């Protein structure tokens, strides 16, 4: 089960890096989808509700920090709120660019609520696991507006690219744990499927990052100001 814990650590590090990027520069929101972050916030709340059943004190503290960091990211990306908040570098936060992707945040959250009711009354999964299924589905859904935003921006601030790759690592660790459980003949189909979709949607960005890492090395990648995406058509 340590892989699930490592996945949570990687996701928390991803959110904290995004928060750092938002506060570090005036273009900190560049390449981040507000829609995606709203969906991720609901997903992590559902995951926290699942984890609270039998969770240790350490896990509860980590969950609270993760939710608080997610809320802060959404607040700083929401233009109507962010533009009233003073930026550490002077002036005010600008918020995120408008999403051009259809409003999947509201539709997805409503669909998840309907799905929870259906699963509850058909006994597809137990009541506690239902929150984890919804969290995994929402996290996969959140990648759709994020991918659309990447197509528009064509480049990412370095810290944001590191944050996204940590989120990819979080999903990969969960998927690896599901594979190990399958090898032990323990199947959780409804929990596993969204993570397979998640990995499929984020794989091409991870490939871009890996190519940059191979060509520039870890030192070069850490020193550069942005990760260029324009040479790749899939993202």
XYZ file of C-alpha atoms in Angstrom:
235
model
C 0.000 0.000 0.000
C 3.033 2.274 0.169
C 2.486 3.115 -3.520
C -0.839 4.755 -2.716
C 0.900 6.823 -0.031
C 3.683 7.750 -2.472
C 1.018 8.723 -5.016
C -0.568 11.074 -2.476
C 2.845 12.613 -1.677
C 3.528 13.207 -5.385
C 0.153 14.864 -5.883
C 0.653 17.136 -2.864
C 4.093 18.137 -4.190
C 2.460 18.888 -7.563
C -0.129 21.214 -6.033
C 2.457 22.990 -3.888
C 4.661 23.577 -6.953
C 1.710 25.088 -8.814
C 1.012 27.345 -5.841
C 4.668 28.384 -5.731
C 4.627 29.153 -9.461
C 1.479 31.278 -9.094
C 3.129 33.351 -6.363
C 6.619 33.482 -7.921
C 5.877 35.383 -11.125
C 3.242 37.515 -12.798
C 2.753 34.854 -15.505
C 2.397 32.055 -12.982
C -1.061 31.007 -14.234
C 0.229 30.508 -17.788
C -0.768 27.069 -19.085
C -2.960 26.082 -16.110
C -6.651 25.395 -16.702
C -9.036 26.805 -14.103
C -11.667 24.248 -15.102
C -9.197 21.440 -14.523
C -8.233 22.732 -11.079
C -11.877 23.062 -10.025
C -12.503 19.437 -10.961
C -9.317 18.319 -9.191
C -10.445 20.096 -6.033
C -13.725 18.161 -5.975
C -11.796 14.965 -6.740
C -9.384 15.408 -3.834
C -12.288 16.131 -1.460
C -13.912 12.846 -2.560
C -10.574 11.051 -2.126
C -10.217 12.569 1.351
C -13.691 11.365 2.324
C -12.691 7.845 1.243
C -9.330 8.004 3.037
C -10.775 9.275 6.314
C -12.177 5.812 7.000
C -9.359 4.301 9.024
C -6.792 6.933 8.031
C -3.887 7.698 10.368
C -3.314 11.135 11.882
C -0.427 11.702 9.454
C -2.673 10.931 6.480
C -5.393 13.250 7.757
C -2.897 16.104 8.121
C -1.612 15.478 4.579
C -5.172 15.454 3.232
C -5.987 18.746 4.955
C -2.825 20.372 3.555
C -3.609 19.034 0.069
C -7.173 20.377 0.128
C -6.006 23.755 1.470
C -3.352 23.998 -1.271
C -5.923 23.030 -3.921
C -8.310 25.701 -2.671
C -5.515 28.308 -2.766
C -4.648 27.372 -6.374
C -8.294 27.663 -7.476
C -8.665 31.029 -5.708
C -5.530 32.434 -7.357
C -6.688 31.193 -10.764
C -10.228 32.575 -10.491
C -9.948 36.012 -12.197
C -12.853 37.578 -10.301
C -11.101 36.830 -7.012
C -7.431 36.840 -8.016
C -7.537 40.338 -9.518
C -8.406 41.737 -6.090
C -5.517 40.006 -4.309
C -2.078 41.682 -4.054
C 0.740 39.756 -5.725
C 4.043 39.268 -3.802
C 5.897 40.737 -6.812
C 3.694 43.840 -6.813
C 0.347 44.657 -8.338
C -2.369 42.025 -8.341
C -2.777 38.417 -9.428
C -4.174 38.104 -12.954
C -5.916 34.755 -12.697
C -6.105 32.090 -15.394
C -6.830 32.640 -19.060
C -10.424 31.773 -20.059
C -10.941 28.101 -20.872
C -12.002 27.414 -24.458
C -12.987 23.855 -23.603
C -16.696 23.094 -22.974
C -17.795 23.440 -19.357
C -16.988 19.887 -18.293
C -16.400 20.936 -14.679
C -20.093 21.483 -13.947
C -21.245 18.643 -16.215
C -18.682 16.230 -14.771
C -19.526 17.003 -11.166
C -23.259 16.597 -11.892
C -22.626 13.333 -13.762
C -20.547 12.081 -10.834
C -23.396 12.824 -8.446
C -25.792 10.856 -10.661
C -23.246 8.031 -10.947
C -22.911 7.885 -7.169
C -26.669 7.469 -6.830
C -26.764 4.752 -9.505
C -23.863 2.817 -7.943
C -25.349 3.187 -4.487
C -28.686 1.683 -5.460
C -27.259 -1.024 -7.736
C -24.591 -2.132 -5.222
C -21.844 -1.851 -7.878
C -19.417 -0.730 -5.147
C -19.745 -0.156 -1.432
C -20.593 3.286 -0.076
C -17.030 4.122 1.027
C -15.290 2.954 -2.175
C -17.810 4.937 -4.193
C -16.013 8.167 -3.270
C -12.708 6.774 -4.567
C -14.342 5.742 -7.867
C -15.761 9.256 -8.301
C -12.398 10.840 -7.370
C -10.562 8.756 -9.980
C -13.160 9.570 -12.652
C -12.978 13.286 -11.916
C -9.179 13.309 -12.003
C -9.255 11.724 -15.458
C -11.934 14.194 -16.577
C -9.818 17.117 -15.333
C -7.171 16.344 -17.947
C -9.467 17.210 -20.869
C -9.589 21.003 -20.290
C -5.927 20.927 -19.236
C -4.896 19.336 -22.527
C -6.921 21.938 -24.420
C -5.122 24.693 -22.504
C -1.738 23.193 -23.375
C -2.682 23.249 -27.048
C -3.296 26.990 -26.743
C -0.219 27.937 -24.736
C 2.342 25.699 -26.509
C 4.831 26.270 -23.691
C 4.861 25.968 -19.933
C 6.751 27.692 -17.134
C 9.343 25.250 -15.812
C 7.768 24.938 -12.353
C 4.378 24.205 -13.885
C 5.871 21.482 -16.080
C 7.508 19.920 -12.997
C 4.146 20.101 -11.197
C 2.370 18.352 -14.072
C 4.971 15.594 -14.230
C 4.550 15.004 -10.489
C 0.799 14.682 -11.057
C 1.603 12.155 -13.812
C 3.847 10.263 -11.390
C 1.002 10.219 -8.857
C -1.322 8.592 -11.395
C 1.387 6.148 -12.541
C 2.010 4.969 -8.976
C -1.705 4.345 -8.468
C -1.862 2.418 -11.722
C 1.162 0.329 -10.766
C -0.504 -0.544 -7.473
C -3.624 -1.684 -9.325
C -1.450 -3.916 -11.527
C 0.155 -5.518 -8.468
C -3.285 -6.110 -6.945
C -4.423 -7.756 -10.192
C -1.411 -10.079 -10.033
C -2.660 -11.046 -6.577
C -6.073 -11.782 -8.140
C -7.626 -8.793 -6.435
C -9.647 -6.786 -8.939
C -11.282 -3.389 -8.395
C -12.520 -2.697 -11.915
C -14.480 0.502 -11.262
C -11.555 2.021 -9.359
C -8.932 0.927 -11.886
C -10.503 1.978 -15.190
C -10.376 5.772 -14.601
C -6.681 5.539 -13.725
C -5.961 3.714 -17.005
C -7.746 6.544 -18.865
C -5.834 9.109 -16.778
C -2.489 7.624 -17.786
C -3.533 7.510 -21.440
C -4.441 11.195 -21.425
C -1.252 12.360 -19.713
C 1.215 9.963 -21.400
C 2.132 12.268 -24.310
C 2.997 15.159 -21.980
C 5.146 12.793 -19.908
C 6.892 11.774 -23.152
C 7.626 15.429 -23.984
C 9.070 15.943 -20.514
C 11.157 12.767 -20.825
C 12.577 13.921 -24.178
C 13.509 17.288 -22.692
C 15.086 15.504 -19.738
C 17.118 13.263 -22.042
C 18.347 16.125 -24.238
C 19.077 18.679 -21.496
C 19.711 16.553 -18.428
C 18.173 17.169 -15.022
C 20.338 20.258 -14.374
C 19.437 21.872 -17.683
C 15.750 21.123 -17.229
C 15.764 22.621 -13.749
C 17.583 25.791 -14.925
C 15.416 26.579 -17.932
C 12.526 29.024 -17.669
C 9.977 27.059 -19.696
C 9.277 23.747 -21.386
C 8.582 24.193 -25.097
C 5.693 22.172 -26.519
C 5.378 23.562 -30.036
C 7.548 20.871 -31.582
C 5.018 18.239 -30.604
C 1.569 17.943 -32.156
C -0.035 15.568 -29.654
C -0.201 18.108 -26.809
